CSV table of C-alpha atoms in Angstrom, one decimal:
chain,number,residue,atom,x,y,z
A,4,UNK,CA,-96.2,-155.9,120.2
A,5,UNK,CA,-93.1,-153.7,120.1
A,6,UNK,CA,-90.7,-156.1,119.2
A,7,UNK,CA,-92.3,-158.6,117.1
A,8,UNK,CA,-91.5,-158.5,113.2
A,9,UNK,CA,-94.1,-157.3,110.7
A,10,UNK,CA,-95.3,-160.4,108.7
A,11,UNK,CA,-97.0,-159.7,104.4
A,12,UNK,CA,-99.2,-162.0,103.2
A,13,UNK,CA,-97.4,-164.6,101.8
A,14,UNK,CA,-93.6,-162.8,102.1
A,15,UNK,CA,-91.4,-163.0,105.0
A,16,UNK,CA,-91.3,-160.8,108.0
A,17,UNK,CA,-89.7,-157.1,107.5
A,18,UNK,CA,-88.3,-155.0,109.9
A,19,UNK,CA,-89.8,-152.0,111.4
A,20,UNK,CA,-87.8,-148.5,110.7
A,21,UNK,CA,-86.0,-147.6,113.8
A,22,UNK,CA,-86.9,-144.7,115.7
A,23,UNK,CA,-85.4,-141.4,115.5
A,24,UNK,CA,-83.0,-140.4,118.5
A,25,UNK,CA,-81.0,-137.6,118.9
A,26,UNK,CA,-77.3,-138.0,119.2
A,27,UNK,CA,-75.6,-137.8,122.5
A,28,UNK,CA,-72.7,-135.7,123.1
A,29,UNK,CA,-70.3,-134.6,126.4
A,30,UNK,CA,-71.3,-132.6,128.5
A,31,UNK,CA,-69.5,-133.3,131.7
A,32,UNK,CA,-65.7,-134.7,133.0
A,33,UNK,CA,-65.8,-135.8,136.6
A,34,UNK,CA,-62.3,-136.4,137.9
A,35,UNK,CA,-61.4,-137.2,141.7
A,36,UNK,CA,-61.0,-141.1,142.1
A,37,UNK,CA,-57.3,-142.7,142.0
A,38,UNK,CA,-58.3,-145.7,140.1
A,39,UNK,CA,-60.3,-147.3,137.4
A,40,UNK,CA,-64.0,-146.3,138.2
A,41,UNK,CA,-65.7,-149.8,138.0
A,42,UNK,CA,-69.0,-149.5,139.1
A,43,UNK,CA,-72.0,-146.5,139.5
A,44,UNK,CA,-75.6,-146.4,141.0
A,45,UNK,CA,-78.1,-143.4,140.9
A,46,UNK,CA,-80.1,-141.9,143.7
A,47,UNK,CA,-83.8,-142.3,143.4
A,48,UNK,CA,-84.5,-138.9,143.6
A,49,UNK,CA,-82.1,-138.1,141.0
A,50,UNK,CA,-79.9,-135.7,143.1
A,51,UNK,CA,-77.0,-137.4,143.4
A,52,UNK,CA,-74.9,-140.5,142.2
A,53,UNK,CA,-72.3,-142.8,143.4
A,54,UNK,CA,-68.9,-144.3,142.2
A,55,UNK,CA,-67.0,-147.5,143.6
A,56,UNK,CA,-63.2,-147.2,142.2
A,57,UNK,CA,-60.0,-149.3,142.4
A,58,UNK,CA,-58.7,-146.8,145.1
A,59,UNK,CA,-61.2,-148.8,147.4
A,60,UNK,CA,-63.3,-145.6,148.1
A,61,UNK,CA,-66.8,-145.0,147.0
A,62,UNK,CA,-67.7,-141.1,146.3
A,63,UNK,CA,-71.2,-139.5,146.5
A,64,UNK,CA,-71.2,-136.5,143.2
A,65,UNK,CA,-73.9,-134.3,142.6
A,66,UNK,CA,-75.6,-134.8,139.4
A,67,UNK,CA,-76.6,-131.5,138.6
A,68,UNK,CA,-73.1,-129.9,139.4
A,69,UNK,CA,-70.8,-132.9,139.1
A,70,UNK,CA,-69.3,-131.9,142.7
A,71,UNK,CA,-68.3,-134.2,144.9
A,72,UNK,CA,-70.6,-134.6,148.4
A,73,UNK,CA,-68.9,-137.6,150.2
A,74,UNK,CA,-66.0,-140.0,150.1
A,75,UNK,CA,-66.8,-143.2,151.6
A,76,UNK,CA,-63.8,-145.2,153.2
A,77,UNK,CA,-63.8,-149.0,154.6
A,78,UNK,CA,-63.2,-151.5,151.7
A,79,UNK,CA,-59.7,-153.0,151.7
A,80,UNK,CA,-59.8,-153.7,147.4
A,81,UNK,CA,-61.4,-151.9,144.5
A,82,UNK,CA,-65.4,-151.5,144.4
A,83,UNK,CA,-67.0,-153.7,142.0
A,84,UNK,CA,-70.7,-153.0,142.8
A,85,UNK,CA,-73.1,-150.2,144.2
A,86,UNK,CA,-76.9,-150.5,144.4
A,87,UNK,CA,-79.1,-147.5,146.2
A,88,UNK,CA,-82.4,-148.6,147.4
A,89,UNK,CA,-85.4,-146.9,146.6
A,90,UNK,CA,-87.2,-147.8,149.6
A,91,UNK,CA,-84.5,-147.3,152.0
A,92,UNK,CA,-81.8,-145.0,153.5
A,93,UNK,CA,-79.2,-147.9,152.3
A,94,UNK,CA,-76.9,-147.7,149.7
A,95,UNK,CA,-75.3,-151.1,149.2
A,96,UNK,CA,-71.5,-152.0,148.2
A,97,UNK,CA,-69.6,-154.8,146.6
A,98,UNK,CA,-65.8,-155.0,146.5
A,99,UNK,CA,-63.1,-158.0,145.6
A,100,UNK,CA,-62.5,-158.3,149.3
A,101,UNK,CA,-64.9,-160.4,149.7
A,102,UNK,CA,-67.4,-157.9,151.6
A,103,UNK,CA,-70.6,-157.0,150.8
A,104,UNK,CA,-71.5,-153.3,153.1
A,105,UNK,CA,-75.1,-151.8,153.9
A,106,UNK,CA,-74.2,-148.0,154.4
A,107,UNK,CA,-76.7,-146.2,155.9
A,108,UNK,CA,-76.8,-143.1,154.0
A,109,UNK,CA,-78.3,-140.8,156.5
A,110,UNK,CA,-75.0,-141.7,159.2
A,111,UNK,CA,-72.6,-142.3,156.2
A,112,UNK,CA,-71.6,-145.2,158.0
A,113,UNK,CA,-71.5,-149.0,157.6
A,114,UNK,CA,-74.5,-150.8,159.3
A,115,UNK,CA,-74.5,-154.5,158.1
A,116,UNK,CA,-72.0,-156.8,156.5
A,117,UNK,CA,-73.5,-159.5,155.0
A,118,UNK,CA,-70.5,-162.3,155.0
A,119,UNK,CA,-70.9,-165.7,153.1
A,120,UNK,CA,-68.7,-164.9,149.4
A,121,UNK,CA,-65.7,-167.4,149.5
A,122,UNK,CA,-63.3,-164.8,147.0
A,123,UNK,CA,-64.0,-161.5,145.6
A,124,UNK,CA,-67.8,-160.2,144.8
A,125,UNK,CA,-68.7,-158.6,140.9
A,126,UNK,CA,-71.7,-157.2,141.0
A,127,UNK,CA,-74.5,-156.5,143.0
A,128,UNK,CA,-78.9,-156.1,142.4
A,129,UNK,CA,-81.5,-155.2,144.7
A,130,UNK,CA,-84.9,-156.3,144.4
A,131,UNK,CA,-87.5,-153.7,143.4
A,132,UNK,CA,-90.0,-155.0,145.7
A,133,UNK,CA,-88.4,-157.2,148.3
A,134,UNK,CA,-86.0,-156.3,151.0
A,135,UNK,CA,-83.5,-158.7,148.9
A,136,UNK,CA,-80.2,-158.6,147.5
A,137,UNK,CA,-78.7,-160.3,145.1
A,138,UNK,CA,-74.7,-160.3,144.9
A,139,UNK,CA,-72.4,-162.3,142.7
A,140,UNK,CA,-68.7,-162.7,142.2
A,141,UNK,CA,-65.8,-165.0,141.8
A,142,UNK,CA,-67.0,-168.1,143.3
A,143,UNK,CA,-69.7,-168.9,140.4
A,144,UNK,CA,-72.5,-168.2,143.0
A,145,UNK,CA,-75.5,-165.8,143.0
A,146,UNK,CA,-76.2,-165.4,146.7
A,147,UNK,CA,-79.5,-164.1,148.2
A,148,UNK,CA,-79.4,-161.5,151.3
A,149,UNK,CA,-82.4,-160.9,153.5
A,150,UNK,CA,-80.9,-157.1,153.4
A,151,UNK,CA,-82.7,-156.8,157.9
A,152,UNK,CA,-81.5,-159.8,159.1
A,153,UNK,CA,-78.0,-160.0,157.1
A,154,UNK,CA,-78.8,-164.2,157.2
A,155,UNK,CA,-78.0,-165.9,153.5
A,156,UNK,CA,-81.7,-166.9,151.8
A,157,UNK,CA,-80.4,-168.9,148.8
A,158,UNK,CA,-77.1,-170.0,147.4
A,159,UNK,CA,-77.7,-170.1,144.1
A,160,UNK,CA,-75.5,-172.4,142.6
A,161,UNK,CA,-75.0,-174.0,138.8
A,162,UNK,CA,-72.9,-171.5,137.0
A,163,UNK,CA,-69.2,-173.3,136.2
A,164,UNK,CA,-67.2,-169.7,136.5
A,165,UNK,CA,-67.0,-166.3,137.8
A,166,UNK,CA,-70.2,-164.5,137.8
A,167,UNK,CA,-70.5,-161.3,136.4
A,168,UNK,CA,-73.6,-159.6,136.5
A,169,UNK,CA,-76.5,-159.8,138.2
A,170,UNK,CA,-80.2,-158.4,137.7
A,171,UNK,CA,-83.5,-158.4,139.7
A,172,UNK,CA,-86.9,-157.1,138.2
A,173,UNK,CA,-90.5,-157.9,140.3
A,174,UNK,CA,-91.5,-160.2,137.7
A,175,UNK,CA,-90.4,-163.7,136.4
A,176,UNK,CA,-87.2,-164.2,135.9
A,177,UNK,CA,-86.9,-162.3,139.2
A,178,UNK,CA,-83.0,-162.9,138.9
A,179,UNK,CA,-81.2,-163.1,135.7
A,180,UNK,CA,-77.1,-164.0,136.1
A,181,UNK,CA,-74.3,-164.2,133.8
A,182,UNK,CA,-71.4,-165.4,134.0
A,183,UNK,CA,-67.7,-165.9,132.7
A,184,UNK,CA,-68.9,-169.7,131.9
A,185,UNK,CA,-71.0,-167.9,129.1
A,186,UNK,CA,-74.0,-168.7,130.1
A,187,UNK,CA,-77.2,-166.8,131.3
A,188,UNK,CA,-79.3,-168.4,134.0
A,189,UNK,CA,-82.8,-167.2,134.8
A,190,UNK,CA,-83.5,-167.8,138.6
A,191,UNK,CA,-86.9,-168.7,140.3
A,192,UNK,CA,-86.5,-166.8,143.3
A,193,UNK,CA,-89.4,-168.8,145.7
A,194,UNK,CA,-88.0,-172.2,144.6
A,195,UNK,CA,-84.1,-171.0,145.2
A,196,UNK,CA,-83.1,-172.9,141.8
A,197,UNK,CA,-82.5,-171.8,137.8
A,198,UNK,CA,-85.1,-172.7,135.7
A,199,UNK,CA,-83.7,-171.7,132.6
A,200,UNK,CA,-80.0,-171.3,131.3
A,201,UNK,CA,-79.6,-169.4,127.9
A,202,UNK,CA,-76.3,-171.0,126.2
A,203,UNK,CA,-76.2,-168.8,123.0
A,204,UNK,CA,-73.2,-166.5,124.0
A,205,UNK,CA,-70.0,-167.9,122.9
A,206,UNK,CA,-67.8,-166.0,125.3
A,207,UNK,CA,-68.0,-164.7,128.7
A,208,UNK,CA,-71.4,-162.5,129.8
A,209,UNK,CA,-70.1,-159.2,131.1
A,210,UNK,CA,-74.1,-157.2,131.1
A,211,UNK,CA,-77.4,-157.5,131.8
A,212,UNK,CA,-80.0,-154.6,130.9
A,213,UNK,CA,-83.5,-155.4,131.9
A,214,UNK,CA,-85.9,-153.2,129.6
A,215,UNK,CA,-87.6,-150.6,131.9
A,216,UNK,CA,-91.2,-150.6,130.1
A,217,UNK,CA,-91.3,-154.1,127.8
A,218,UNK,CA,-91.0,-157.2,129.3
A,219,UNK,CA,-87.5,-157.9,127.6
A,220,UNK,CA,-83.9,-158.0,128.6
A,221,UNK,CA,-80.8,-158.0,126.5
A,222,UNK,CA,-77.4,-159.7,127.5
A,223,UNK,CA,-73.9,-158.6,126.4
A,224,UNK,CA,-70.9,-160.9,125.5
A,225,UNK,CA,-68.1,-160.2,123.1
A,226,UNK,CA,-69.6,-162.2,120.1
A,227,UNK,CA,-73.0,-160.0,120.3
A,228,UNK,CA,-75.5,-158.7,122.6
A,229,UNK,CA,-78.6,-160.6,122.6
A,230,UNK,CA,-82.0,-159.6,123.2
A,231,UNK,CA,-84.9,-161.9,125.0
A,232,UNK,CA,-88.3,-162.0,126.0
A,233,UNK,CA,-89.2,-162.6,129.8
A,234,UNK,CA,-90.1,-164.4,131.9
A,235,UNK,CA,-89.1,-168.0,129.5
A,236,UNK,CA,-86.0,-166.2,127.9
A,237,UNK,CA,-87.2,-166.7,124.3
A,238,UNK,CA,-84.3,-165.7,122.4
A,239,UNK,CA,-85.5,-162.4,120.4
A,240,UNK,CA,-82.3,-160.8,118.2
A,241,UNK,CA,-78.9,-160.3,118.2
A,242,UNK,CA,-78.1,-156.8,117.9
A,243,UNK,CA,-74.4,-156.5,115.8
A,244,UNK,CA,-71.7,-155.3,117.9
A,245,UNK,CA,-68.2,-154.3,116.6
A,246,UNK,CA,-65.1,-156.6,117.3
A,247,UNK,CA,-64.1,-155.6,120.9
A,248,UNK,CA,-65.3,-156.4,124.6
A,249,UNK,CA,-68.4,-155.2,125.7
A,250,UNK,CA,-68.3,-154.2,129.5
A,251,UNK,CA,-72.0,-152.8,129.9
A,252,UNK,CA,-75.0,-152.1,128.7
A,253,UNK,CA,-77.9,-150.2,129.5
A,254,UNK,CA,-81.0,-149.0,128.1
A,255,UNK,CA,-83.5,-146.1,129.2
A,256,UNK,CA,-87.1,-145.4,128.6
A,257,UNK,CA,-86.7,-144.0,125.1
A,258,UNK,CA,-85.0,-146.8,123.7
A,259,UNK,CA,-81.9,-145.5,123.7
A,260,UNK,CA,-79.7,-148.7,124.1
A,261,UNK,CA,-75.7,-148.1,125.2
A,262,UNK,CA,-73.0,-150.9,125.0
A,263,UNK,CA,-69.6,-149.4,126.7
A,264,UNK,CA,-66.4,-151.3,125.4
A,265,UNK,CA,-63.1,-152.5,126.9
A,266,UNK,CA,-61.0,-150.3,124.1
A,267,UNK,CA,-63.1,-147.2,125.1
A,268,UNK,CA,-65.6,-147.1,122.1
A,269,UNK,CA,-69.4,-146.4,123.3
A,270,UNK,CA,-72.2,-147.4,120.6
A,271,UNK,CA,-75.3,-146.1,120.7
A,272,UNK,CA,-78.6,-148.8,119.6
A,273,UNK,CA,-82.5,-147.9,119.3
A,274,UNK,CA,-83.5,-151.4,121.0
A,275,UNK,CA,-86.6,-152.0,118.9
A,276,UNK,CA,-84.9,-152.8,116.1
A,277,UNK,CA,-81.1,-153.1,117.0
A,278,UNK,CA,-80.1,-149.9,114.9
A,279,UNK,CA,-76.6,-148.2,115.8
A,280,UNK,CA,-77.4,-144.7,115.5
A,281,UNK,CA,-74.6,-143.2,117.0
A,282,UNK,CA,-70.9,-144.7,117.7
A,283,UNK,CA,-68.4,-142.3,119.9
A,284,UNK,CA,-64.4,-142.8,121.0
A,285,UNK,CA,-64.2,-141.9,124.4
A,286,UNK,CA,-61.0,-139.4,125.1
A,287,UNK,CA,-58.5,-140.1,127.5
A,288,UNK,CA,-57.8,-137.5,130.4
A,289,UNK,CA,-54.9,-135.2,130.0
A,290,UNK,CA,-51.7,-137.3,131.2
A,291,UNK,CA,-53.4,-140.8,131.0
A,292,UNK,CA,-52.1,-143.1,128.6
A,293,UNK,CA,-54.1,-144.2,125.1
A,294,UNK,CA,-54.8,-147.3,126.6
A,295,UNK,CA,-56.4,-146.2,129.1
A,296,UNK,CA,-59.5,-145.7,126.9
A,297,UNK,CA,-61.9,-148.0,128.5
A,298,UNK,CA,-65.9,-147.7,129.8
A,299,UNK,CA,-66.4,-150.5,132.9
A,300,UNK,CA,-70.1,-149.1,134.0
A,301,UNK,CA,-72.8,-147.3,132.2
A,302,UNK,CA,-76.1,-145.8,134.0
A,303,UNK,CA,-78.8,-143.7,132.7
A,304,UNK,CA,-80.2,-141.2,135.5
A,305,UNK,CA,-83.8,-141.7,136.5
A,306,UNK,CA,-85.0,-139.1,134.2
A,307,UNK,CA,-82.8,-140.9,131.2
A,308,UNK,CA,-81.5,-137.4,129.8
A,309,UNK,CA,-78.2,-138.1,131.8
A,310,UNK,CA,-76.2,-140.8,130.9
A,311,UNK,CA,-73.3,-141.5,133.3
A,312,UNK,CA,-69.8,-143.6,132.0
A,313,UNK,CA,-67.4,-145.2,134.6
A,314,UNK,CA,-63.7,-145.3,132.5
A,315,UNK,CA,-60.2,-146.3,133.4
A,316,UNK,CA,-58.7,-143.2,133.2
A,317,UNK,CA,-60.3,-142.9,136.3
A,318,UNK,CA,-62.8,-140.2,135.7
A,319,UNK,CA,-66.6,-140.5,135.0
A,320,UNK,CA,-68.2,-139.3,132.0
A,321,UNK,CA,-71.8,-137.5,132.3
A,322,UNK,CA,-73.3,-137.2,128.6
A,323,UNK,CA,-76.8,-136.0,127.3
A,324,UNK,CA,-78.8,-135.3,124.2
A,325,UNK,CA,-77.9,-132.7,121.6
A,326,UNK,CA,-80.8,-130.9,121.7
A,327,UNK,CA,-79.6,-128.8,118.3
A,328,UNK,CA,-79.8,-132.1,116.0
A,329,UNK,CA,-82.4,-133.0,113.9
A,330,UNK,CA,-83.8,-135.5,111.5
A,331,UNK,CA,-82.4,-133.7,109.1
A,332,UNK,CA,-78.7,-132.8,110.5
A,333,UNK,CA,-78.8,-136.7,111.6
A,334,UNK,CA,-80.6,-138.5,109.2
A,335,UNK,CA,-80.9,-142.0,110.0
A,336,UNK,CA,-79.1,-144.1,107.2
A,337,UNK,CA,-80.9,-147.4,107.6
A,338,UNK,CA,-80.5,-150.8,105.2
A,339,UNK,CA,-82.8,-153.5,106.6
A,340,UNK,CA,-81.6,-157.6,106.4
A,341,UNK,CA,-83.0,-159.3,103.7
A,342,UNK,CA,-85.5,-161.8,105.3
A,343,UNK,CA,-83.5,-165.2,106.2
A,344,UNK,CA,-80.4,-162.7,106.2
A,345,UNK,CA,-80.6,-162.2,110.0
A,346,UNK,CA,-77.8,-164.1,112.0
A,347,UNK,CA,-79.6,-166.5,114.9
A,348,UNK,CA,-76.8,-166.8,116.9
């Protein structure tokens, strides 16, 4: 399998050599919002994306031209979640006033509100395959929307502190949580309870990445990111981060694995074997201040050639491949662990 270690005869396991991947550079500055940019979703047909700020607007860009199409008004505080379906006209929005919005995208307008969150709402999944969708926020509950009928399916309840992130995939674990209470639960979605909870992290769980092909996911706290195997959570690796909050991860169909972190550093992984190919300082915009460095959301675009950074100088970042480099301009300078050498926590 892709992610299982090599074992010798009679010697421990050794580590396969990482993939080659180009390095990415900048290729785009998007400015318009008036706040932090917190949170970004991509159209399924790859034309367009959207950003939820701090100004309490969400804004529809082009993705070829990085021009904006549409500013959408109606929450009362920033936008901490955006999920587009893929099998509707809906776009769906998340914001710290406590409202969760169905837009319907081919009016611009708000159709639904789904009410039920008791403070402010962090994140926000929709089901690939059901009309479900999965919002979580500051009252430690995952809650479950029948997207028609706007009625609550499941509280999901057991996490002890603010959750935030949330994930759905088709298969087992259907919903996948973290939360500030550093934990990870893994929900069954028919029974409306968490089977598993995943108490490795040592500090609060800010992302989730599910792995688009393998059956894996990987979780991100500021100790380490963590990768596991579905649908039990088998604890895989860590993969080494440097010293400083991780906001958000993501991972594309290449392998290309991105951590984006509170001091505005981005670090590029190849997920197989946890490699850091590439680290880059994001740069502040003219007149921002140096602390102002900082990445809150990170999406690939549905081709995975256009990655897309949400930062707090309130502009969004599109980067791609350097086509020009090489395996010889960019070798890959790789040492693997001694075997026992790995760290299991």
């Amino acid at each position: 399998a892709g992610n299982q270690l090599m074992v010798r005869k009679g010697k421990g396991p050794i580590m396969p050599r990482p993939e080659w991947h180009a390095p990415w550079k900048l290729m785009r500055v998007v400015a318009g919002h008036l706040g932090w940019v917190r949170c970004c979703a991509v159209d399924p047909t790859n034309e367009w994306f959207a950003t939820g700020a701090g100004d309490r607007t969400i804004k529809l860009w082009d993705l070829a031209s990085g021009e904006l199409k549409l500013t959408l008004t109606g929450h009362i505080s920033p936008v901490r979640g955006l999920a587009v379906s893929d099998r509707h006209p809906y776009m769906f929005s998340v914001g710290e006033d406590k409202l969760v919005k169905c837009w319907d995208l081919e009016t611009n307008s708000v159709i639904r509100h789904y009410h039920g969150h008791l403070s402010g709402v962090y994140c926000c999944a929709l089901h690939p395959t059901l009309d479900v969708l999965c919002t979580g926020g500051r009252d430690s509950s995952v809650r479950v929307w029948d997207i028609r009928t706007k009625n609550q399916i499941y509280c999901l309840s057991g996490h002890k502190d603010t959750v935030g992130s949330v994930a759905c995939q088709s298969t087992d674990p259907q919903v996948i949580s973290g939360s500030q209470d550093s934990t990870v639960r893994l929900w069954d979605l028919a029974a409306g309870k968490a089977y598993s909870t995943l108490t490795h992290h040592k500090k609060s769980v800010r992302g989730i990445a599910i792995h688009p092909t393998k059956h894996l996911f990987a979780t991100a706290s500021s100790d380490n990111i963590k990768q596991w195997q579905c649908p039990d959570g088998v604890f895989m690796k860590n993969v080494e981060t440097h010293k400083a909050i991780v906001n958000c991860i993501t991972v594309n169909r290449d392998d290309v694995f991105v951590a984006g972190y509170d001091n505005g550093s981005m670090q590029f992984f190849d997920w197989r074997t946890g490699y850091n190919f590439q680290t880059e300082k994001t740069r502040v915009q003219p007149g921002s201040l140096e602390s102002e460095a900082g990445i809150y959301a990170t999406t690939f675009d549905m081709t995975g050639t256009r990655l897309i950074t949400c930062e707090a100088d309130k502009s969004i970042k599109i980067w791609k491949e350097d086509e020009t480099a090489t395996q010889e301009t960019h070798p890959i300078e790789w040492k693997a662990a001694a075997p026992g050498q790995e760290k299991r926590w």
